[in-house]
Coordinates of C-alpha atoms and ligand atoms in Angstrom, one line a residue:
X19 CA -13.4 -28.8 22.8
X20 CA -16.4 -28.7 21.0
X21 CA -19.4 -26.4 21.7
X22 CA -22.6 -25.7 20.3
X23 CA -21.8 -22.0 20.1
X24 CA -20.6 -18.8 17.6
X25 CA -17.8 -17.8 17.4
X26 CA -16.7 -14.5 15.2
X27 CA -13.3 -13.7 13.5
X28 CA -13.3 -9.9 12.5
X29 CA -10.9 -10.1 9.8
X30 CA -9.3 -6.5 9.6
X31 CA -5.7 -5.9 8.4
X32 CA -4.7 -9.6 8.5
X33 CA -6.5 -11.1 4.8
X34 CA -5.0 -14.0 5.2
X35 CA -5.8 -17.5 6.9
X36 CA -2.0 -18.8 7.6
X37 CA -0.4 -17.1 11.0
X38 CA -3.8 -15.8 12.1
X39 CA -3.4 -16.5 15.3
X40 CA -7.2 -15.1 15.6
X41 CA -9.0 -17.7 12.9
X42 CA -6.3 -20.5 14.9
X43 CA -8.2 -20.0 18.1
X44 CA -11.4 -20.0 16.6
X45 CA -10.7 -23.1 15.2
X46 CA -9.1 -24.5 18.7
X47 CA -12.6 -23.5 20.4
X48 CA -14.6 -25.9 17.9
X49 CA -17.2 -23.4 18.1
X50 CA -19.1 -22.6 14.6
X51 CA -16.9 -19.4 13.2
X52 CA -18.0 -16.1 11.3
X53 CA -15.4 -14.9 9.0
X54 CA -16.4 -11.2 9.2
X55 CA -14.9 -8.2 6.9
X56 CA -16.5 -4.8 7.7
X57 CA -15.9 -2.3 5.2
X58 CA -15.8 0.5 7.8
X59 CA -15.9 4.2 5.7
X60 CA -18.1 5.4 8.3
X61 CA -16.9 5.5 12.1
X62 CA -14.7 8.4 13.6
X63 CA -11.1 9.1 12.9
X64 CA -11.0 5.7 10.4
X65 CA -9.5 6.8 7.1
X66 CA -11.2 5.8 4.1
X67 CA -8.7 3.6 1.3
X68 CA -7.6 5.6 -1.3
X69 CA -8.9 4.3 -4.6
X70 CA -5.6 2.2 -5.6
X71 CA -6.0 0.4 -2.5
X72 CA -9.4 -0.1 -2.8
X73 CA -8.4 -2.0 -6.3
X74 CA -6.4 -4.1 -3.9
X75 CA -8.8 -4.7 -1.4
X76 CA -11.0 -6.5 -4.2
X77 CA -8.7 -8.7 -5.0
X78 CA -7.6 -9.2 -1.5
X79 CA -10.8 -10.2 -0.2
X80 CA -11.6 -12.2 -3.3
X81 CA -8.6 -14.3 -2.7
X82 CA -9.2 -15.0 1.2
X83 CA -12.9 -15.8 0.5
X84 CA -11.1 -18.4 -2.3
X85 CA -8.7 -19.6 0.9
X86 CA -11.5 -19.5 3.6
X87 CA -13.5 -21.9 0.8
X88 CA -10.9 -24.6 1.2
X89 CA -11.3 -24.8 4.7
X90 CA -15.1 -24.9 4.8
X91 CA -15.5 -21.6 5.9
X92 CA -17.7 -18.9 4.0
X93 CA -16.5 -15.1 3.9
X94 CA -19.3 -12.6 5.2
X95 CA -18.7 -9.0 3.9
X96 CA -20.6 -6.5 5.8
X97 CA -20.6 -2.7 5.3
X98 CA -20.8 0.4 7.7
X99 CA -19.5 1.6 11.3
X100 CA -17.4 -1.4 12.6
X101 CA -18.8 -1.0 16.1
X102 CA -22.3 -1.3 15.1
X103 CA -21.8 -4.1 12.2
X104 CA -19.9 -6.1 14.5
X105 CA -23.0 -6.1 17.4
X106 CA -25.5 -6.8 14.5
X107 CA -23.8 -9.6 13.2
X108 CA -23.4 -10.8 17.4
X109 CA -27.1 -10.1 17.4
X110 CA -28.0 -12.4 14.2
X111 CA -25.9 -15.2 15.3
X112 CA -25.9 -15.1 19.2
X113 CA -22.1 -15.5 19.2
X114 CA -20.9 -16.0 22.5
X115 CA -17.0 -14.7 21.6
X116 CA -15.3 -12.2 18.8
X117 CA -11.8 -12.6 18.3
X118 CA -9.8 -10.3 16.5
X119 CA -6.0 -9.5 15.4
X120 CA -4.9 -6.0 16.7
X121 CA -4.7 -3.0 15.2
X122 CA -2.3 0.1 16.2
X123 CA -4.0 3.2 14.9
X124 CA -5.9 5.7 17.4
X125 CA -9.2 5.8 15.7
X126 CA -9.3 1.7 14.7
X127 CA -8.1 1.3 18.7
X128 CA -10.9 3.5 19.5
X129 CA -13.3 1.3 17.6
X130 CA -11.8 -1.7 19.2
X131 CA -11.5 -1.0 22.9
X132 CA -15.4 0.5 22.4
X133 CA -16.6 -2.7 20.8
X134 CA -14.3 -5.1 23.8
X135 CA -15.9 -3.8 26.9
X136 CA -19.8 -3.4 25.1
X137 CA -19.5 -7.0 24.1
X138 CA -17.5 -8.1 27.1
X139 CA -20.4 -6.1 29.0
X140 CA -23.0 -8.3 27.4
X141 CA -21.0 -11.7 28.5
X142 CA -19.1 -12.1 25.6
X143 CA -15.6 -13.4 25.2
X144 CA -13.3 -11.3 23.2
X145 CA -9.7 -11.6 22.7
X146 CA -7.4 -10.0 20.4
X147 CA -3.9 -10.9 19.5
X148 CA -0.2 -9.7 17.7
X149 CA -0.5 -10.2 14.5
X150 CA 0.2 -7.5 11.9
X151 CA 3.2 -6.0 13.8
X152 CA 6.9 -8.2 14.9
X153 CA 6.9 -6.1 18.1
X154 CA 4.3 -4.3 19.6
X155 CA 4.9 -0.9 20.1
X156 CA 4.7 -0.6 24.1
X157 CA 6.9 -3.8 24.2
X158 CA 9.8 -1.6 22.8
X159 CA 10.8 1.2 25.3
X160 CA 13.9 3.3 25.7
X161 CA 15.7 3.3 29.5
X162 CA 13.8 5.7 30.4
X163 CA 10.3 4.2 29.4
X164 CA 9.7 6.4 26.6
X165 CA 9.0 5.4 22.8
X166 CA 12.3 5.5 20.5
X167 CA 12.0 8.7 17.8
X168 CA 15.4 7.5 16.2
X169 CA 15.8 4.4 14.4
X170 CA 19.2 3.2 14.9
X171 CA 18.3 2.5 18.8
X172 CA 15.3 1.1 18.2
X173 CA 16.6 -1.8 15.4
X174 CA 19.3 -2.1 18.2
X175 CA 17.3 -2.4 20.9
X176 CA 14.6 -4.9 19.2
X177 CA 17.3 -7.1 17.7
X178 CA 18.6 -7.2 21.1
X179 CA 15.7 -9.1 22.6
X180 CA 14.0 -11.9 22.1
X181 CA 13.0 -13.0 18.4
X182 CA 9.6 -13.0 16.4
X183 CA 7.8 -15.9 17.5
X184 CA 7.5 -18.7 15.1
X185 CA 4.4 -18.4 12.7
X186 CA 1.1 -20.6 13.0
X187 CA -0.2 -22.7 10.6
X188 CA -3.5 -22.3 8.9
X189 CA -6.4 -24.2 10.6
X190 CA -6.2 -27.8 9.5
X191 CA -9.0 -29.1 7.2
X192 CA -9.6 -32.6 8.5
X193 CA -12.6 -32.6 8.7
X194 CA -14.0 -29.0 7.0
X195 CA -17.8 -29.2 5.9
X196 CA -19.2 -27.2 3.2
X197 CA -16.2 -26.4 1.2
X198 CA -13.7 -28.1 -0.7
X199 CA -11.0 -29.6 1.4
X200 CA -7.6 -29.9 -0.5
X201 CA -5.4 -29.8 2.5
X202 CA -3.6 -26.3 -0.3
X203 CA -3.3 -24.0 2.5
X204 CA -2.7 -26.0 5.7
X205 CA -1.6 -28.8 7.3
X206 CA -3.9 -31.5 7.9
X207 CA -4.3 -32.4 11.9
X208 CA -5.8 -35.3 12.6
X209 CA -6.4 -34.1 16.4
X210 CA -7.8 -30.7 15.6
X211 CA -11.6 -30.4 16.2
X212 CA -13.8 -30.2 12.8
X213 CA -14.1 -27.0 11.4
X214 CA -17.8 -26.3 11.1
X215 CA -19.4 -22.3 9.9
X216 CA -22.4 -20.4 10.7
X217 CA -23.9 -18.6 7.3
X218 CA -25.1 -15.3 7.7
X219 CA -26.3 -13.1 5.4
X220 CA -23.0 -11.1 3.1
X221 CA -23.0 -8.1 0.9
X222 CA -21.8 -9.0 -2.7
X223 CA -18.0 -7.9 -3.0
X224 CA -19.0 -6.3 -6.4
X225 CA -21.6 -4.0 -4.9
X226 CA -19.0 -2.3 -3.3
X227 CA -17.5 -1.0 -6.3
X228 CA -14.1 -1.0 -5.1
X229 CA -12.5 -1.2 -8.8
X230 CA -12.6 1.4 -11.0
X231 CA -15.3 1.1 -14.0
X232 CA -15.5 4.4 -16.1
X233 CA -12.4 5.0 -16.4
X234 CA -11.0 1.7 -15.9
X235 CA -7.4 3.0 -14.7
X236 CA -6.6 -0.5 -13.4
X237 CA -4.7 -2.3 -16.1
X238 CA -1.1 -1.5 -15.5
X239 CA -1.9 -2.7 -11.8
X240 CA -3.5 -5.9 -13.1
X241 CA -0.1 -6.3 -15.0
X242 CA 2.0 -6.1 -11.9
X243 CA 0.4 -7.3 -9.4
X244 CA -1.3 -10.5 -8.0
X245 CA -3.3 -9.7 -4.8
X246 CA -3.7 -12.3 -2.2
X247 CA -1.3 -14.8 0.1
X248 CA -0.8 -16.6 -3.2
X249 CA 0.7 -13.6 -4.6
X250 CA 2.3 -12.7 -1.8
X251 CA 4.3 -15.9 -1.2
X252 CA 5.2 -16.6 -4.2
X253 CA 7.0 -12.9 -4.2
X254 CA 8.9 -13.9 -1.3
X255 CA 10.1 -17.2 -2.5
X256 CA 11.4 -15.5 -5.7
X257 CA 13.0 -12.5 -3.5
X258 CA 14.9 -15.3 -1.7
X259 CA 15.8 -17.4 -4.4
X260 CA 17.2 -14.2 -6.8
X261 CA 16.8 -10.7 -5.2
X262 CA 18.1 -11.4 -1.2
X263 CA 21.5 -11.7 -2.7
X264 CA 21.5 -8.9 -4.8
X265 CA 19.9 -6.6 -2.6
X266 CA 22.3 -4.8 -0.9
X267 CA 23.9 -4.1 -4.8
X268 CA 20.3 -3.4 -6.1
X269 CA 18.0 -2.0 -3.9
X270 CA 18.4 1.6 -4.6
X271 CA 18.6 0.6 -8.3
X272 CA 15.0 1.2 -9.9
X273 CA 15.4 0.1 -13.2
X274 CA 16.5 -3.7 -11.6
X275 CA 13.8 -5.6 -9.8
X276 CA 15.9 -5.6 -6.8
X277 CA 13.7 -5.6 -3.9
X278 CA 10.9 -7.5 -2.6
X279 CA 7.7 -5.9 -3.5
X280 CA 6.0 -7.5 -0.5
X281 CA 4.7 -4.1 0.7
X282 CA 1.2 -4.4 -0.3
X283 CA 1.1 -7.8 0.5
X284 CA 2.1 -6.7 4.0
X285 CA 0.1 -3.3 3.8
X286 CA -3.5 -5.9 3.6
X287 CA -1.7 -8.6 6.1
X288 CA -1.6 -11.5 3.5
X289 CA 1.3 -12.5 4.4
X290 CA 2.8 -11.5 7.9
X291 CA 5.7 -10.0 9.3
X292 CA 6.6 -13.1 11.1
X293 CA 6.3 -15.6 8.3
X294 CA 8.8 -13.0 6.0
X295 CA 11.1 -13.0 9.3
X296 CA 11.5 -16.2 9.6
X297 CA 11.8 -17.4 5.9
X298 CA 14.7 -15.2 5.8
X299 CA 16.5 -16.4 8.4
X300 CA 16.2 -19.9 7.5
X301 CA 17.0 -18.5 4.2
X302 CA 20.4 -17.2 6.0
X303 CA 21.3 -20.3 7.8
X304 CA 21.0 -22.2 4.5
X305 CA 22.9 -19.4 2.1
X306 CA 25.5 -17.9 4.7
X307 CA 26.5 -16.0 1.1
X308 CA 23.4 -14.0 1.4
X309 CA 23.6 -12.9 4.7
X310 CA 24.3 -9.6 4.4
X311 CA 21.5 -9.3 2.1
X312 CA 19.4 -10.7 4.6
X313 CA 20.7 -8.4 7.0
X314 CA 20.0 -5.1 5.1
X315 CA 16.6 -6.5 3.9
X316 CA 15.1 -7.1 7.7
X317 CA 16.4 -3.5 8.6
X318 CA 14.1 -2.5 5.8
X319 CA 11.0 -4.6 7.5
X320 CA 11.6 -3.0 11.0
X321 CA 11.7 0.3 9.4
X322 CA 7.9 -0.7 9.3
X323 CA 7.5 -2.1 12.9
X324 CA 9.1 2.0 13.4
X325 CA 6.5 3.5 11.9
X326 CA 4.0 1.8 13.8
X327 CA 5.6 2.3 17.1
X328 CA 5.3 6.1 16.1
X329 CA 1.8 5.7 15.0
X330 CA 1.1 4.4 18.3
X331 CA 2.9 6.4 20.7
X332 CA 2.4 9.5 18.5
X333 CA -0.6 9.4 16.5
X334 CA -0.7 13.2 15.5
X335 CA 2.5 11.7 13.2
X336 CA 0.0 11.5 10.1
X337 CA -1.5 14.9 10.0
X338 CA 0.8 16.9 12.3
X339 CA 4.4 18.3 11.7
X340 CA 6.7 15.9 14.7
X341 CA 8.8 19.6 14.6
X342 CA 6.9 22.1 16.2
X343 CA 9.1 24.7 14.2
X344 CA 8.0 23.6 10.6
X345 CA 4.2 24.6 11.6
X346 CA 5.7 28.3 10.8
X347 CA 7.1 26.9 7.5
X348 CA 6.1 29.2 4.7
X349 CA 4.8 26.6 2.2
X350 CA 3.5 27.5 -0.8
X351 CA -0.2 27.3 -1.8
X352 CA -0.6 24.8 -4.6
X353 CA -1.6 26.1 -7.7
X354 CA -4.0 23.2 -9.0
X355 CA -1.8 22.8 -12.5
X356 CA 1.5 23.1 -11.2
X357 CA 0.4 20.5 -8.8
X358 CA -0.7 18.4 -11.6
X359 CA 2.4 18.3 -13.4
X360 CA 4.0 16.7 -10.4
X361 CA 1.1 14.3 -9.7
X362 CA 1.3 13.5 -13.9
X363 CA 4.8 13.3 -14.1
X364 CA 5.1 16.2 -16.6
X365 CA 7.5 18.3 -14.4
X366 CA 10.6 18.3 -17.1
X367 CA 13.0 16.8 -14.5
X368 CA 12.7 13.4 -15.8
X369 CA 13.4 11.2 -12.5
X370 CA 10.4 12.7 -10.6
X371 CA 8.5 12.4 -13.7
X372 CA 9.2 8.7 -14.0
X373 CA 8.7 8.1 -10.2
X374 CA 5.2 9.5 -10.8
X375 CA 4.4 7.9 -14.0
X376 CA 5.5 4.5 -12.3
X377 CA 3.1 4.7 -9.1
X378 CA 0.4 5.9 -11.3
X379 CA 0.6 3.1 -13.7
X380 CA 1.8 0.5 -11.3
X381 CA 0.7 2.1 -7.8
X382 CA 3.6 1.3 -6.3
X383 CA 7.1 3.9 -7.0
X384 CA 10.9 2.4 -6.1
X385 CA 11.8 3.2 -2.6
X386 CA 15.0 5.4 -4.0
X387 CA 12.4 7.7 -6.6
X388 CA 9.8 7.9 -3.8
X389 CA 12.4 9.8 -1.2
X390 CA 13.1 11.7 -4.6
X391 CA 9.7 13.1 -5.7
X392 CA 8.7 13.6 -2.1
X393 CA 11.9 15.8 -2.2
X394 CA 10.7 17.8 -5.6
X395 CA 7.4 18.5 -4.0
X396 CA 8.6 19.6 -0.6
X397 CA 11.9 21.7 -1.6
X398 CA 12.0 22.3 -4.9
X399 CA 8.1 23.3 -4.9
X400 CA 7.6 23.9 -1.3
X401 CA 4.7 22.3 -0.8
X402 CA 3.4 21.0 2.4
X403 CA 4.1 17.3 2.7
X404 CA 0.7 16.6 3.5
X405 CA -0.4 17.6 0.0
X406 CA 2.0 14.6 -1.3
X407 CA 1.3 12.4 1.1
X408 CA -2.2 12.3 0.6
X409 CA -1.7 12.2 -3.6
X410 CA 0.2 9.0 -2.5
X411 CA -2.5 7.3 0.2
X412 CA -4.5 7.8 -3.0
X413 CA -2.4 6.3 -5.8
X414 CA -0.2 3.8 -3.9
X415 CA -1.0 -0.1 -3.7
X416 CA 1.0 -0.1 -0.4
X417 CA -0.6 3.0 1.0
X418 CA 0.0 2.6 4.6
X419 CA -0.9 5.1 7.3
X420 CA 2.0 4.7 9.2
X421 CA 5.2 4.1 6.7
X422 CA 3.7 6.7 4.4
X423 CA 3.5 9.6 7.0
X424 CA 6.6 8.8 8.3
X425 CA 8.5 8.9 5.1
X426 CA 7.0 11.7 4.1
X427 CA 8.1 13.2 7.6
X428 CA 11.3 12.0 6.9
X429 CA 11.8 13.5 3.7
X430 CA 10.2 17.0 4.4
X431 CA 12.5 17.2 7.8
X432 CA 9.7 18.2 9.9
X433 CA 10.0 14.1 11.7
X434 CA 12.3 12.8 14.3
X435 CA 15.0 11.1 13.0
X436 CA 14.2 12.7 9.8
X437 CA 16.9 13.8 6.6
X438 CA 17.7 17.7 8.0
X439 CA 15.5 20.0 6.1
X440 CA 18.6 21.5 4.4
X441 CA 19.5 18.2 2.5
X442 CA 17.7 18.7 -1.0
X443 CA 17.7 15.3 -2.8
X444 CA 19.4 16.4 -6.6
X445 CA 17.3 14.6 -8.7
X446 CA 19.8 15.0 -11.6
X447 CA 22.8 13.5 -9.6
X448 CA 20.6 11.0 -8.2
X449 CA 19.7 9.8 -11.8
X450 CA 23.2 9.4 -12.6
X451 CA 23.8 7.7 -9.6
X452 CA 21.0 5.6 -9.2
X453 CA 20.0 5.0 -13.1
X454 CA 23.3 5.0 -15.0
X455 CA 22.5 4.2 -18.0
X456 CA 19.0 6.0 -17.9
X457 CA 16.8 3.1 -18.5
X458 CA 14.1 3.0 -15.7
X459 CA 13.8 6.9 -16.9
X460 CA 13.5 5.6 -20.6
X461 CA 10.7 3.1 -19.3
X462 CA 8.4 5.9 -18.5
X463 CA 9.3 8.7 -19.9
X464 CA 10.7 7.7 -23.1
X465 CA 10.1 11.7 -24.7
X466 CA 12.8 12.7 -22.3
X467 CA 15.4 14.5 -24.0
X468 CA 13.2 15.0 -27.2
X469 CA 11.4 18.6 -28.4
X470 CA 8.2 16.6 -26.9
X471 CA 9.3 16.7 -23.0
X472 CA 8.6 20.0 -21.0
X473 CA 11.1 22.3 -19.6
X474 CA 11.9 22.0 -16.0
X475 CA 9.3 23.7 -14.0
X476 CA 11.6 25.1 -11.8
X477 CA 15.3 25.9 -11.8
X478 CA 16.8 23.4 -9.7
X479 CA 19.7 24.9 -8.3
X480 CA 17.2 28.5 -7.6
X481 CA 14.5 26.9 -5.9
X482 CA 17.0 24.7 -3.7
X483 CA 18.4 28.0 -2.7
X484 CA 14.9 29.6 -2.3
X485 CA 14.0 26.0 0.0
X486 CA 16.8 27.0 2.3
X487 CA 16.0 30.1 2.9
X488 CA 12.4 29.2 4.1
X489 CA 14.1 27.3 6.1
X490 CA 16.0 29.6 7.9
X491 CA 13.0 31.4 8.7
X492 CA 12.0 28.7 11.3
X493 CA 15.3 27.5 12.8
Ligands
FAD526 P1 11.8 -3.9 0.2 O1 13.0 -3.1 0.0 O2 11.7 -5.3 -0.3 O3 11.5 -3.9 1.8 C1 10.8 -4.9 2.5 C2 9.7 -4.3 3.3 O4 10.2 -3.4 4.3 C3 8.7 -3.4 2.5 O5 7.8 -4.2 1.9 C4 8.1 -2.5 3.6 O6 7.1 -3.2 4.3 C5 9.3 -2.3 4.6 N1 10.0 -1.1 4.3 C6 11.0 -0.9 3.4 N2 11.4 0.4 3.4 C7 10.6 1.0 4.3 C8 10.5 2.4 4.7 N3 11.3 3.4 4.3 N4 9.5 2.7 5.6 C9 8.7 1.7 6.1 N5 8.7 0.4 5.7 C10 9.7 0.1 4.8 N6 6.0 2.0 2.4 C11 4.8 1.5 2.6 O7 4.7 0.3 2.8 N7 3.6 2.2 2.5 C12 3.7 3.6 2.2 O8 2.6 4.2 2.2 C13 4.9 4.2 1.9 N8 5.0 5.5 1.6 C14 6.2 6.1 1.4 C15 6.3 7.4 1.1 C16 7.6 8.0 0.8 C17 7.6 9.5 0.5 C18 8.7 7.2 0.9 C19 10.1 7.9 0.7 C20 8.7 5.9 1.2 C21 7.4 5.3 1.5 N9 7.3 3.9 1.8 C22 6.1 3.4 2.0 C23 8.5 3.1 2.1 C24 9.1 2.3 0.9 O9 9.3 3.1 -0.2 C25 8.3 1.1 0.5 O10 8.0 0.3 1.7 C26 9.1 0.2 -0.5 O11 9.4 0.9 -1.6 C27 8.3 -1.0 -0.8 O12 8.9 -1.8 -1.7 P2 9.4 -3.3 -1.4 O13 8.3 -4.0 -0.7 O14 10.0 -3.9 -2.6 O15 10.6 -3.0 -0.3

């Protein structure tokens, strides 16, 4: 089918152009596409990125402009209130359809269903489709037609059905105008219609200033990381061919690089759920050695798809206590430089205070440390979890609405499904546990142990007690 008309492909969560299943059917309708990003600080409810992700998001957007390129397809960057960008941009062009991949949050759904019927009201086609999550949350119900709060029965019941679906391919480039065509990123198809684009006028990525300038705090994440699908699948085929095996061994070991560190990459969509899925379980039928490791390793992915069937069924999840009792919890107010010491890993107990030294020069913290410090902050300091979690939305690359509520949830007690309140990670034992021979704390705190490291903050063993005794006030 080819048609003379417009058709747009709101890029959101999804920065990527393979297993798009929106840019696919732009490219089946043969229609001239708008790639569209709108950076949306602006409408209701929509939570602006914290500023490690918007270091991310640079590079993120950078790169799919770079894969867009190859398949003729400019990248138009647009700023302000989704809903009103997104009719301007319908206005300029007179698209006749919008297609977009969905999103699970209240305020983006808001946004979205808003946008649907005002577009579908002026004679517009607009479709949206799965993308970002392997099952959609009001796929997966319980017998009774609720939404699962415990994990266990939910991995159960979604491994129980049906599998992912298999990922699609990038659109193919047989014919793609304006751009440099070298077939990189897809599969050539000799059938598919050509690939042709409709320029509109684009903000410059730079104006947006989403990385940091005075100070540049950026290097260390420069260092680790390589946003982008590039980046991202070239993680996973290393994960395969030398972590999957080793991860049930390694992945609560922080000083080993013994999990994936796909999160981001999954956190901005450039790679999908269902393309890690599946390259593990072909991974699995070709290494049967590994398969436990592949076992333990998709548990950790749906852990995710949990998190956003809680977002969805229960969006209060990132702001609100799931326990109605912990809203009588007697936390402690901050004080600003205590709070700093944690934040600046200065707190004298030297595995939160290479936890926080790691996200802040990495943004990103080992799974094991993160459940840690959250631990510190929420027990050993009694501060609310919100206070944490939002130090992390900030600092993290893989700041994630859903997963980062949740754990934090999970960590303070206050969530379903959640470590009781009375279990008080011992960041001491966990040390000796998890870092034997104390060299992920040597990495970033190297002073520990010498005159130059700070006391503890707090007594360990007191301010445990003193956590369970707030406690007790609200059972
Ligand atoms: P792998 O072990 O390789 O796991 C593969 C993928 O599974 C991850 O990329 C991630 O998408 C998913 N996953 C693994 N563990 C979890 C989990 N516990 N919850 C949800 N998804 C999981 N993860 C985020 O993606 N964003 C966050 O904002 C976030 N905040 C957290 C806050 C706290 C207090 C804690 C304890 C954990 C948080 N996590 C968060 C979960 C987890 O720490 C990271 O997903 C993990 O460290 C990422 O490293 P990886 O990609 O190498 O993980």
């Amino acid at each position: 089918m080819s048609t003379d008309g417009t058709t747009i492909v709101w890029f959101r969560g999804d920065l990527r152009v393979r297993d798009n299943p929106a840019l696919h059917a732009a490219a089946a309708r043969g229609d001239a596409i708008v790639c569209l990003y709108v950076l949306d600080d602006e409408s209701a409810g929509i939570r602006p990125l914290g500023a490690a992700s918007r270091w991310w998001l640079h590079g993120s957007l950078t790169a799919l402009a770079g894969e867009l390129r190859e398949l003729g397809l400019p990248l138009t960057l647009r700023r302000g209130p989704a809903e009103a960008v997104v009719r301007a941009v319908v206005g300029e062009t007179e698209a006749t359809a919008v297609l977009w991949n969905r999103r699970y949050g209240e305020a983006e759904r808001a946004v979205d269903a808003a946008l649907k019927s005002s577009l579908r009201d002026d004679g517009l086609m607009v479709e949206s489709f799965q993308a970002s999550v392997l099952f959609e949350p009001w796929t997966v119900l319980t017998g009774q037609g609720g939404y699962y709060r415990v994990f266990t029965p939910f991995w159960r019941s979604v491994t129980s059905g049906p599998p992912p679906r298999h990922p699609v391919p990038a659109p193919a480039v047989s014919v793609a105008r304006g751009g440099v065509a070298t077939g990189a990123v897809t599969e050539a198809d000799a059938d598919a219609p050509p690939l042709r684009h409709r320029r509109v006028d684009s903000d410059d990525l730079d104006s947006w200033a989403l990385h940091p300038t005075r100070p540049d705090w950026a290097a260390g994440l420069r260092e680790r990381w390589e946003p982008g699908s590039a980046g991202a699948h070239e993680r996973l085929r290393s994960f395969l061919r030398s972590g999957l095996g080793r991860y049930v061994d390694e992945q609560d070991l922080p000083a080993e690089d013994g999990t994936s560190g796909l999160s981001p990459h999954l956190r901005f969509g450039e790679i999908s759920p269902f393309e890690v899925w599946h390259a593990v379980e072909q991974h699995r039928a070709r290494v049967p050695g590994d398969a436990s490791g592949a076992s333990a390793f998709l548990r950790q992915l749906v852990w995710r798809e949990f998190a956003y069937h809680l977002l969805f069924h229960l969006p209060s999840i990132t702001t609100e206590n799931m326990r109605p009792e912990f809203d009588r919890f007697p936390w402690e107010e901050p004080d600003a430089a205590e709070l700093e010491r944690w934040q600046q890993g200065r707190t004298g107990i030297p595995l939160v205070d290479a936890g926080m030294r790691e996200l802040w020069q990495t943004g990103v913290m080992h799974n094991r440390v993160r459940m840690v410090a959250a631990s510190f902050l929420v027990k050993n300091l009694r501060v609310d979890w919100r206070v944490g979690e939002a130090w992390f939305w900030d600092t993290l690359v893989d700041a994630d609405p859903a997963s980062n509520a949740l754990n934090w949830q999970w960590v303070a007690g206050s969530g379903p499904d959640a470590a009781p309140y009375f279990r008080v990670f011992n960041p001491e034992l966990q040390a000796r546990k998890f870092d034997e021979h104390g060299s992920y704390i040597a990495r970033y705190v190297p002073e520990a142990g010498t005159d130059a490291y700070p006391e503890p903050m707090v007594d360990l063993a007191e301010s445990r007690r003193a956590a369970l005794d707030a406690y007790a006030t609200i059972r």
